[in-house]
mmCIF file of C-alpha atoms in Angstrom:
data_model
loop_
_atom_site.group_PDB
_atom_site.id
_atom_site.type_symbol
_atom_site.label_atom_id
_atom_site.label_comp_id
_atom_site.label_asym_id
_atom_site.label_seq_id
_atom_site.Cartn_x
_atom_site.Cartn_y
_atom_site.Cartn_z
ATOM 1 C CA MET Z 1 93.978 94.705 116.932
ATOM 2 C CA ALA Z 2 90.368 95.747 117.372
ATOM 3 C CA GLU Z 3 88.277 96.249 114.239
ATOM 4 C CA ASP Z 4 85.303 98.105 115.699
ATOM 5 C CA ALA Z 5 85.847 101.650 114.578
ATOM 6 C CA GLY Z 6 82.851 102.563 112.510
ATOM 7 C CA THR Z 7 82.691 105.315 109.961
ATOM 8 C CA ARG Z 8 81.896 108.849 110.993
ATOM 9 C CA ALA Z 9 82.869 110.651 107.828
ATOM 10 C CA PRO Z 10 82.049 109.588 104.252
ATOM 11 C CA GLY Z 11 84.806 107.439 102.831
ATOM 12 C CA THR Z 12 86.691 107.092 106.120
ATOM 13 C CA ARG Z 13 87.194 103.946 108.159
ATOM 14 C CA ARG Z 14 88.649 103.895 111.658
ATOM 15 C CA THR Z 15 90.355 100.954 113.298
ATOM 16 C CA ASP Z 16 91.521 100.937 116.908
ATOM 17 C CA LEU Z 17 94.876 99.176 117.301
ATOM 18 C CA THR Z 18 95.817 97.313 120.466
ATOM 19 C CA GLY Z 19 98.945 95.617 121.741
ATOM 20 C CA ASP Z 20 99.332 92.017 122.851
ATOM 21 C CA ASP Z 21 98.131 92.966 126.330
ATOM 22 C CA GLY Z 22 95.008 94.693 124.998
ATOM 23 C CA THR Z 23 96.322 98.209 125.605
ATOM 24 C CA TRP Z 24 95.218 100.780 123.032
ATOM 25 C CA THR Z 25 98.197 101.751 120.849
ATOM 26 C CA GLY Z 26 96.713 103.914 118.122
ATOM 27 C CA LEU Z 27 93.937 104.723 115.694
ATOM 28 C CA SER Z 28 94.349 103.685 112.066
ATOM 29 C CA LEU Z 29 92.477 105.670 109.412
ATOM 30 C CA GLU Z 30 91.603 104.776 105.852
ATOM 31 C CA VAL Z 31 90.633 108.051 104.205
ATOM 32 C CA ARG Z 32 88.857 108.114 100.868
ATOM 33 C CA SER Z 33 87.181 110.768 98.704
ATOM 34 C CA ARG Z 34 89.620 113.448 99.847
ATOM 35 C CA ARG Z 35 92.083 113.873 96.996
ATOM 36 C CA ARG Z 36 93.796 117.001 98.289
ATOM 37 C CA PRO Z 37 93.843 118.269 101.887
ATOM 38 C CA GLY Z 38 93.034 121.774 103.030
ATOM 39 C CA LEU Z 39 96.440 121.944 104.741
ATOM 40 C CA CYS Z 40 98.614 120.964 101.798
ATOM 41 C CA VAL Z 41 102.347 120.624 101.133
ATOM 42 C CA PHE Z 42 103.419 121.872 97.689
ATOM 43 C CA THR Z 43 106.885 121.429 96.207
ATOM 44 C CA ALA Z 44 108.960 123.208 93.575
ATOM 45 C CA GLU Z 45 112.473 121.814 93.147
ATOM 46 C CA ARG Z 46 114.043 122.099 96.625
ATOM 47 C CA ARG Z 47 111.385 124.455 97.926
ATOM 48 C CA LEU Z 48 108.226 123.748 99.885
ATOM 49 C CA LEU Z 49 105.084 125.711 100.508
ATOM 50 C CA LEU Z 50 102.601 124.733 103.186
ATOM 51 C CA ALA Z 51 99.259 126.337 102.399
ATOM 52 C CA GLN Z 52 95.998 126.228 104.303
ATOM 53 C CA GLU Z 53 93.064 126.808 101.971
ATOM 54 C CA ALA Z 54 95.232 128.891 99.619
ATOM 55 C CA ARG Z 55 96.772 130.895 102.509
ATOM 56 C CA PRO Z 56 100.587 130.544 102.701
ATOM 57 C CA VAL Z 57 101.421 129.205 106.150
ATOM 58 C CA LEU Z 58 105.060 128.160 105.817
ATOM 59 C CA LEU Z 59 107.730 128.665 103.157
ATOM 60 C CA ALA Z 60 110.802 126.430 103.253
ATOM 61 C CA ALA Z 61 113.974 126.117 101.192
ATOM 62 C CA VAL Z 62 116.203 123.042 101.542
ATOM 63 C CA GLU Z 63 119.912 123.834 101.301
ATOM 64 C CA ARG Z 64 121.739 122.323 98.350
ATOM 65 C CA ASP Z 65 124.093 120.448 100.675
ATOM 66 C CA ASP Z 66 121.099 119.074 102.648
ATOM 67 C CA GLY Z 67 122.477 120.652 105.810
ATOM 68 C CA GLY Z 68 119.152 122.118 106.790
ATOM 69 C CA VAL Z 69 116.087 124.126 105.857
ATOM 70 C CA ASP Z 70 115.472 127.870 105.908
ATOM 71 C CA PHE Z 71 111.852 128.641 106.706
ATOM 72 C CA TRP Z 72 109.523 131.620 106.885
ATOM 73 C CA ARG Z 73 106.364 131.245 108.954
ATOM 74 C CA THR Z 74 103.369 133.489 108.407
ATOM 75 C CA ASP Z 75 100.619 134.295 110.895
ATOM 76 C CA ALA Z 76 97.957 132.697 108.691
ATOM 77 C CA TYR Z 77 97.725 129.257 110.307
ATOM 78 C CA ARG Z 78 94.407 128.378 111.936
ATOM 79 C CA PRO Z 79 94.212 125.121 113.962
ATOM 80 C CA PRO Z 80 91.610 122.704 112.564
ATOM 81 C CA VAL Z 81 90.645 121.825 116.150
ATOM 82 C CA PRO Z 82 88.325 124.254 117.984
ATOM 83 C CA PRO Z 83 89.324 125.523 121.443
ATOM 84 C CA LEU Z 84 89.002 122.786 124.044
ATOM 85 C CA ARG Z 85 86.682 123.325 126.976
ATOM 86 C CA ALA Z 86 87.827 122.576 130.513
ATOM 87 C CA ARG Z 87 84.964 120.108 130.959
ATOM 88 C CA THR Z 88 86.085 118.162 127.896
ATOM 89 C CA ALA Z 89 89.613 117.985 129.305
ATOM 90 C CA ARG Z 90 88.276 116.604 132.576
ATOM 91 C CA ASP Z 91 85.997 114.064 130.864
ATOM 92 C CA LEU Z 92 88.723 112.706 128.589
ATOM 93 C CA ALA Z 93 91.646 113.017 131.002
ATOM 94 C CA GLY Z 94 94.069 110.136 130.726
ATOM 95 C CA ASP Z 95 92.230 108.496 127.820
ATOM 96 C CA PRO Z 96 94.358 108.885 124.662
ATOM 97 C CA ALA Z 97 91.999 106.688 122.618
ATOM 98 C CA ARG Z 98 89.014 108.977 123.195
ATOM 99 C CA TRP Z 99 91.188 112.009 122.543
ATOM 100 C CA ALA Z 100 92.369 110.470 119.265
ATOM 101 C CA HIS Z 101 88.814 109.838 118.071
ATOM 102 C CA ARG Z 102 87.755 113.344 119.036
ATOM 103 C CA LEU Z 103 90.702 115.065 117.343
ATOM 104 C CA VAL Z 104 90.338 112.930 114.217
ATOM 105 C CA SER Z 105 86.679 113.946 113.994
ATOM 106 C CA HIS Z 106 87.754 117.579 113.986
ATOM 107 C CA LEU Z 107 90.443 116.915 111.376
ATOM 108 C CA LEU Z 108 87.886 115.223 109.132
ATOM 109 C CA ASP Z 109 85.258 117.911 109.607
ATOM 110 C CA ALA Z 110 87.498 120.965 109.315
ATOM 111 C CA PRO Z 111 88.365 122.251 105.831
ATOM 112 C CA GLY Z 112 91.927 123.173 106.842
ATOM 113 C CA GLY Z 113 93.314 119.829 108.039
ATOM 114 C CA PRO Z 114 96.100 117.650 106.564
ATOM 115 C CA LEU Z 115 94.186 114.389 105.947
ATOM 116 C CA HIS Z 116 93.867 113.104 102.382
ATOM 117 C CA ASP Z 117 93.254 109.780 100.634
ATOM 118 C CA GLY Z 118 95.301 106.949 102.063
ATOM 119 C CA ARG Z 119 96.161 105.310 105.370
ATOM 120 C CA TRP Z 120 97.085 107.262 108.482
ATOM 121 C CA LEU Z 121 97.978 106.520 112.070
ATOM 122 C CA ILE Z 122 97.448 108.695 115.121
ATOM 123 C CA SER Z 123 99.262 107.295 118.131
ATOM 124 C CA PRO Z 124 100.559 108.348 121.566
ATOM 125 C CA ASP Z 125 103.784 106.443 120.841
ATOM 126 C CA SER Z 126 105.850 109.354 119.570
ATOM 127 C CA PRO Z 127 109.615 108.841 119.201
ATOM 128 C CA LEU Z 128 110.047 112.249 120.822
ATOM 129 C CA LEU Z 129 109.102 110.655 124.125
ATOM 130 C CA ARG Z 130 112.044 108.214 123.862
ATOM 131 C CA TRP Z 131 114.868 110.484 122.724
ATOM 132 C CA ASN Z 132 115.905 112.187 125.912
ATOM 133 C CA HIS Z 133 119.043 110.076 126.030
ATOM 134 C CA GLY Z 134 120.937 112.759 127.914
ATOM 135 C CA ARG Z 135 118.360 112.539 130.679
ATOM 136 C CA LEU Z 136 117.933 116.294 130.535
ATOM 137 C CA PRO Z 137 115.314 117.954 132.716
ATOM 138 C CA GLU Z 138 112.008 117.829 130.839
ATOM 139 C CA ALA Z 139 111.826 121.598 130.367
ATOM 140 C CA GLU Z 140 115.332 121.715 128.898
ATOM 141 C CA TYR Z 141 114.745 118.729 126.617
ATOM 142 C CA TRP Z 142 111.480 119.995 125.145
ATOM 143 C CA ARG Z 143 112.853 123.512 124.668
ATOM 144 C CA GLU Z 144 115.772 121.957 122.793
ATOM 145 C CA MET Z 145 113.321 120.082 120.551
ATOM 146 C CA LEU Z 146 111.529 123.312 119.594
ATOM 147 C CA VAL Z 147 112.626 125.058 116.403
ATOM 148 C CA GLU Z 148 112.960 128.728 117.215
ATOM 149 C CA GLY Z 149 112.472 131.755 115.005
ATOM 150 C CA HIS Z 150 109.625 133.965 113.874
ATOM 151 C CA PRO Z 151 108.909 134.850 111.222
ATOM 152 C CA ASP Z 152 112.081 133.194 109.869
ATOM 153 C CA GLY Z 153 114.286 130.468 111.216
ATOM 154 C CA TYR Z 154 116.361 127.410 110.415
ATOM 155 C CA ILE Z 155 115.838 123.645 110.803
ATOM 156 C CA ASP Z 156 119.311 122.206 111.380
ATOM 157 C CA TRP Z 157 119.544 118.728 109.862
ATOM 158 C CA PHE Z 158 123.243 118.436 110.731
ATOM 159 C CA VAL Z 159 123.005 118.968 114.487
ATOM 160 C CA HIS Z 160 119.585 117.348 114.863
ATOM 161 C CA SER Z 161 119.874 114.628 112.227
ATOM 162 C CA GLY Z 162 117.120 112.104 112.823
ATOM 163 C CA SER Z 163 115.816 113.797 115.960
ATOM 164 C CA TRP Z 164 112.746 115.201 114.225
ATOM 165 C CA GLU Z 165 112.379 118.499 116.015
ATOM 166 C CA ILE Z 166 109.096 120.307 116.694
ATOM 167 C CA LEU Z 167 108.198 123.283 114.513
ATOM 168 C CA PRO Z 168 105.251 125.310 115.835
ATOM 169 C CA LEU Z 169 102.956 126.706 113.142
ATOM 170 C CA ARG Z 170 102.406 129.842 115.201
ATOM 171 C CA PRO Z 171 104.617 131.619 117.741
ATOM 172 C CA MET Z 172 104.762 129.796 121.054
ATOM 173 C CA PRO Z 173 102.885 131.685 123.793
ATOM 174 C CA ASP Z 174 104.716 132.984 126.815
ATOM 175 C CA ALA Z 175 104.479 131.124 130.124
ATOM 176 C CA ARG Z 176 102.506 134.110 131.484
ATOM 177 C CA ASP Z 177 99.865 133.807 128.755
ATOM 178 C CA ALA Z 178 96.374 133.264 130.232
ATOM 179 C CA ARG Z 179 95.836 130.039 128.269
ATOM 180 C CA VAL Z 180 99.207 128.695 129.359
ATOM 181 C CA ARG Z 181 98.501 129.501 133.007
ATOM 182 C CA ALA Z 182 95.199 127.608 132.798
ATOM 183 C CA TYR Z 183 96.881 124.601 131.235
ATOM 184 C CA ARG Z 184 99.738 124.575 133.744
ATOM 185 C CA LYS Z 185 97.373 123.405 136.477
ATOM 186 C CA GLN Z 186 96.204 120.568 134.200
ATOM 187 C CA ALA Z 187 99.842 119.692 133.508
ATOM 188 C CA ARG Z 188 100.441 119.404 137.263
ATOM 189 C CA ASP Z 189 97.248 117.367 137.736
ATOM 190 C CA GLY Z 190 98.014 114.980 134.871
ATOM 191 C CA THR Z 191 94.868 116.021 132.968
ATOM 192 C CA LEU Z 192 96.540 118.066 130.220
ATOM 193 C CA PRO Z 193 94.976 117.359 126.784
ATOM 194 C CA PRO Z 194 97.448 115.969 124.246
ATOM 195 C CA VAL Z 195 99.445 118.056 121.803
ATOM 196 C CA LEU Z 196 98.688 117.039 118.208
ATOM 197 C CA LEU Z 197 101.814 116.666 116.053
ATOM 198 C CA TRP Z 198 102.072 115.927 112.330
ATOM 199 C CA TRP Z 199 105.328 114.470 111.008
ATOM 200 C CA VAL Z 200 106.287 116.020 107.641
ATOM 201 C CA SER Z 201 109.080 114.096 105.954
ATOM 202 C CA GLY Z 202 110.085 116.937 103.620
ATOM 203 C CA LEU Z 203 111.052 119.003 106.666
ATOM 204 C CA ASP Z 204 112.146 116.007 108.767
ATOM 205 C CA CYS Z 205 110.339 117.451 111.754
ATOM 206 C CA HIS Z 206 106.991 117.580 113.491
ATOM 207 C CA LEU Z 207 104.527 120.410 112.947
ATOM 208 C CA VAL Z 208 102.247 121.412 115.814
ATOM 209 C CA LEU Z 209 98.710 121.100 114.438
ATOM 210 C CA ASP Z 210 97.065 121.893 117.755
ATOM 211 C CA GLY Z 211 98.199 122.519 121.314
ATOM 212 C CA HIS Z 212 100.794 125.300 121.221
ATOM 213 C CA ALA Z 213 99.632 126.618 124.611
ATOM 214 C CA ARG Z 214 99.475 123.099 126.068
ATOM 215 C CA LEU Z 215 103.039 122.407 124.941
ATOM 216 C CA ALA Z 216 104.161 125.700 126.503
ATOM 217 C CA ALA Z 217 102.402 124.740 129.747
ATOM 218 C CA ALA Z 218 104.128 121.359 129.910
ATOM 219 C CA ILE Z 219 107.507 122.990 129.317
ATOM 220 C CA ALA Z 220 106.790 125.603 132.000
ATOM 221 C CA GLU Z 221 105.984 122.784 134.441
ATOM 222 C CA SER Z 222 109.001 120.723 133.279
ATOM 223 C CA THR Z 223 106.898 117.709 132.435
ATOM 224 C CA ALA Z 224 106.630 115.599 129.290
ATOM 225 C CA PRO Z 225 103.563 116.710 127.327
ATOM 226 C CA PRO Z 226 101.026 114.064 126.353
ATOM 227 C CA LEU Z 227 101.303 113.683 122.576
ATOM 228 C CA LEU Z 228 99.270 112.319 119.705
ATOM 229 C CA HIS Z 229 101.482 111.719 116.701
ATOM 230 C CA LEU Z 230 99.942 111.778 113.185
ATOM 231 C CA HIS Z 231 101.676 110.341 110.140
ATOM 232 C CA ARG Z 232 100.911 108.639 106.839
ATOM 233 C CA THR Z 233 101.279 104.850 106.665
ATOM 234 C CA ALA Z 234 101.502 102.258 103.873
ATOM 235 C CA PRO Z 235 98.742 102.220 101.208
ATOM 236 C CA ASP Z 236 96.432 99.243 100.660
ATOM 237 C CA ASP Z 237 98.470 97.612 97.883
ATOM 238 C CA GLU Z 238 101.698 97.788 99.894
ATOM 239 C CA VAL Z 239 99.995 96.330 102.971
ATOM 240 C CA ALA Z 240 98.450 93.509 100.898
ATOM 241 C CA ALA Z 241 101.755 92.620 99.219
ATOM 242 C CA GLY Z 242 103.677 92.798 102.486
ATOM 243 C CA THR Z 243 101.065 90.679 104.249
ATOM 244 C CA ALA Z 244 101.295 88.002 101.550
ATOM 245 C CA ARG Z 245 105.100 87.921 101.882
ATOM 246 C CA ALA Z 246 104.950 87.742 105.674
ATOM 247 C CA VAL Z 247 102.406 84.911 105.626
ATOM 248 C CA HIS Z 248 104.518 83.026 103.061
ATOM 249 C CA VAL Z 249 107.583 83.291 105.302
ATOM 250 C CA TYR Z 250 105.517 82.162 108.295
ATOM 251 C CA GLU Z 251 104.110 79.137 106.456
ATOM 252 C CA SER Z 252 107.550 78.228 105.096
ATOM 253 C CA GLU Z 253 108.985 78.294 108.598
ATOM 254 C CA LEU Z 254 106.222 76.016 109.908
ATOM 255 C CA ALA Z 255 106.789 73.632 106.969
ATOM 256 C CA ARG Z 256 110.535 73.549 107.732
ATOM 257 C CA HIS Z 257 109.866 72.672 111.359
ATOM 258 C CA ALA Z 258 107.356 70.004 110.273
ATOM 259 C CA GLU Z 259 110.077 68.334 108.192
ATOM 260 C CA LEU Z 260 112.470 68.439 111.134
ATOM 261 C CA ARG Z 261 109.833 66.943 113.434
ATOM 262 C CA ALA Z 262 109.175 64.155 110.933
ATOM 263 C CA ALA Z 263 112.886 63.356 110.819
ATOM 264 C CA HIS Z 264 113.830 63.826 114.478
ATOM 265 C CA GLY Z 265 110.646 63.426 116.465
ATOM 266 C CA THR Z 266 108.351 65.609 118.539
ATOM 267 C CA ALA Z 267 111.212 66.957 120.617
ATOM 268 C CA VAL Z 268 111.636 69.458 117.779
ATOM 269 C CA PRO Z 269 109.254 72.404 118.302
ATOM 270 C CA ASP Z 270 106.596 73.055 115.670
ATOM 271 C CA GLY Z 271 107.981 76.557 115.064
ATOM 272 C CA ALA Z 272 104.833 78.486 115.908
ATOM 273 C CA ALA Z 273 106.300 79.965 119.083
ATOM 274 C CA LEU Z 274 109.122 81.507 117.054
ATOM 275 C CA ALA Z 275 107.439 82.334 113.769
ATOM 276 C CA GLY Z 276 104.169 83.581 115.252
ATOM 277 C CA PRO Z 277 105.550 86.668 117.046
ATOM 278 C CA VAL Z 278 107.652 87.529 113.987
ATOM 279 C CA LEU Z 279 104.532 87.428 111.814
ATOM 280 C CA ALA Z 280 102.537 89.522 114.292
ATOM 281 C CA ARG Z 281 105.322 92.112 114.515
ATOM 282 C CA ARG Z 282 105.618 92.341 110.730
ATOM 283 C CA LEU Z 283 101.878 92.760 110.248
ATOM 284 C CA HIS Z 284 101.845 95.485 112.917
ATOM 285 C CA GLU Z 285 104.734 97.301 111.236
ATOM 286 C CA LEU Z 286 102.967 97.180 107.870
ATOM 287 C CA ARG Z 287 100.005 99.030 109.338
ATOM 288 C CA THR Z 288 101.883 101.524 111.483
ATOM 289 C CA ALA Z 289 105.296 102.314 109.931
ATOM 290 C CA LYS Z 290 105.832 105.854 108.673
ATOM 291 C CA ARG Z 291 105.699 106.658 104.984
ATOM 292 C CA PRO Z 292 106.910 109.900 103.368
ATOM 293 C CA THR Z 293 104.481 112.806 103.452
ATOM 294 C CA TRP Z 294 102.650 113.377 100.200
ATOM 295 C CA ALA Z 295 103.311 116.672 98.450
ATOM 296 C CA TRP Z 296 101.788 118.193 95.324
ATOM 297 C CA PRO Z 297 103.679 120.001 92.543
ATOM 298 C CA LEU Z 298 103.273 123.739 92.989
ATOM 299 C CA PRO Z 299 101.499 125.208 89.941
ATOM 300 C CA GLY Z 300 103.960 127.610 88.354
ATOM 301 C CA GLY Z 301 106.944 125.852 89.891
ATOM 302 C CA GLU Z 302 109.879 127.648 91.446
ATOM 303 C CA GLY Z 303 108.887 130.954 89.844
ATOM 304 C CA GLU Z 304 105.561 130.881 91.672
ATOM 305 C CA TRP Z 305 107.305 129.936 94.904
ATOM 306 C CA GLN Z 306 109.610 132.956 94.539
ATOM 307 C CA ARG Z 307 106.613 135.185 93.827
ATOM 308 C CA VAL Z 308 104.832 133.978 96.970
ATOM 309 C CA ALA Z 309 108.036 134.301 98.989
ATOM 310 C CA GLY Z 310 108.523 137.885 97.850
ATOM 311 C CA GLU Z 311 104.914 138.722 98.639
ATOM 312 C CA VAL Z 312 105.024 137.111 102.075
ATOM 313 C CA THR Z 313 108.470 138.223 103.202
ATOM 314 C CA GLY Z 314 108.644 141.556 101.426
ATOM 315 C CA ALA Z 315 112.155 140.648 100.285
ATOM 316 C CA ASN Z 316 113.312 139.615 96.843
ATOM 317 C CA GLY Z 317 115.525 136.545 96.686
ATOM 318 C CA TRP Z 318 114.730 135.100 100.107
ATOM 319 C CA PRO Z 319 116.487 133.142 101.440
ATOM 320 C CA ALA Z 320 119.633 135.127 100.830
ATOM 321 C CA ASP Z 321 121.953 132.127 101.158
ATOM 322 C CA ASP Z 322 120.772 128.837 99.692
ATOM 323 C CA GLY Z 323 123.803 126.873 100.767
ATOM 324 C CA PRO Z 324 126.947 125.989 98.825
ATOM 325 C CA SER Z 325 126.730 125.339 95.117
ATOM 326 C CA ALA Z 326 126.334 121.738 94.040
#
C-alpha cells in the first residue's frame, strides 16, 4: 500500500492502494470538514429522498415485505464531473489510477457530490465485473443490470437479490445520440473513460454519478465498460480496533509456533508464512470493505416526503401500492 497521496482539498487525505505485485488497486480517501454532502440521502421511515443541493433527484419507497423499491426519478440531477474532453481521454487512457484522482478532485470541488466526512474507496474492482456467471454477451448482461423506467420504475430485490443493479440518475441516451457515437469509437479502441458508480446500500444498487453516455456506448459495442466504484469504508475507530485485533491474532499465532519449535525443533515452521498473509488480507479488508451508506433524517419526516412526492409526481399517495401489510 502506497502512502504518497498528498492533500488537494482541505481536510482530505488520499492514499493509493496497491496489491502484493505493486498493481494499483484503488484510492482511499479520508474526508474531513464536510459534514453533509451536496448529493445527500435522506430517510423517513421506509422512504428515501436523494437530493442534490435541495433539488429532489430520486424518491424511493421500500416495500413492507422488502421485495423491492418503487422509485421516481426527476430530471434535476447534474453530474458533479464536467464534460470530459477527447484529449483528456487520450492522455489518461488505460490508467485507472489517474482517472480516479481526477474524478475525486471533481467530486471534492463540486458542490453537488456525495462525499462527506469519513473514509471512502474508489476502485476499478467492481463486483459487477465478476457477476456475469451466465456468460451472457456483454451487451445483454449490462442491459440486464440496468434498472429501467423513467420517470418511475422498480428495483426488484427478489429477482436481483445481491446483484446490485445499476440505476442511472438520468435517462440513458440512445445509441444514436451524438455523445454515444463519439464514445463508441473509444470503446472499440480501449480508450473509453471509466463510468463512475456509487453504491447506495439503502437501494442495494449502484447509482451512475457520471458516464451515462459512456455506459451506453459500451453496451452498444457489447463490451464491458471500464468502471470506478465508489463506496464508504470503515471509520478510523473501527479500523484501529480491527487492526489491534488482527495484530494480536498474528502475534499469538507466532507465539504458538515458537512454543512448538521449542518443543519439537526447527523442523516446525515459525508461522510467519501462514499468519503473515492472513494479517495482510485482514488489514486490506479493514480499509476497503463496504460499509452502509450514510443517510440523514428527513426534516418533517414521512409527511414531508409525501409532500415532496406529490409535488414532484403530481399524484397524491404515490406509490399507489406499498406492498402487503406487515
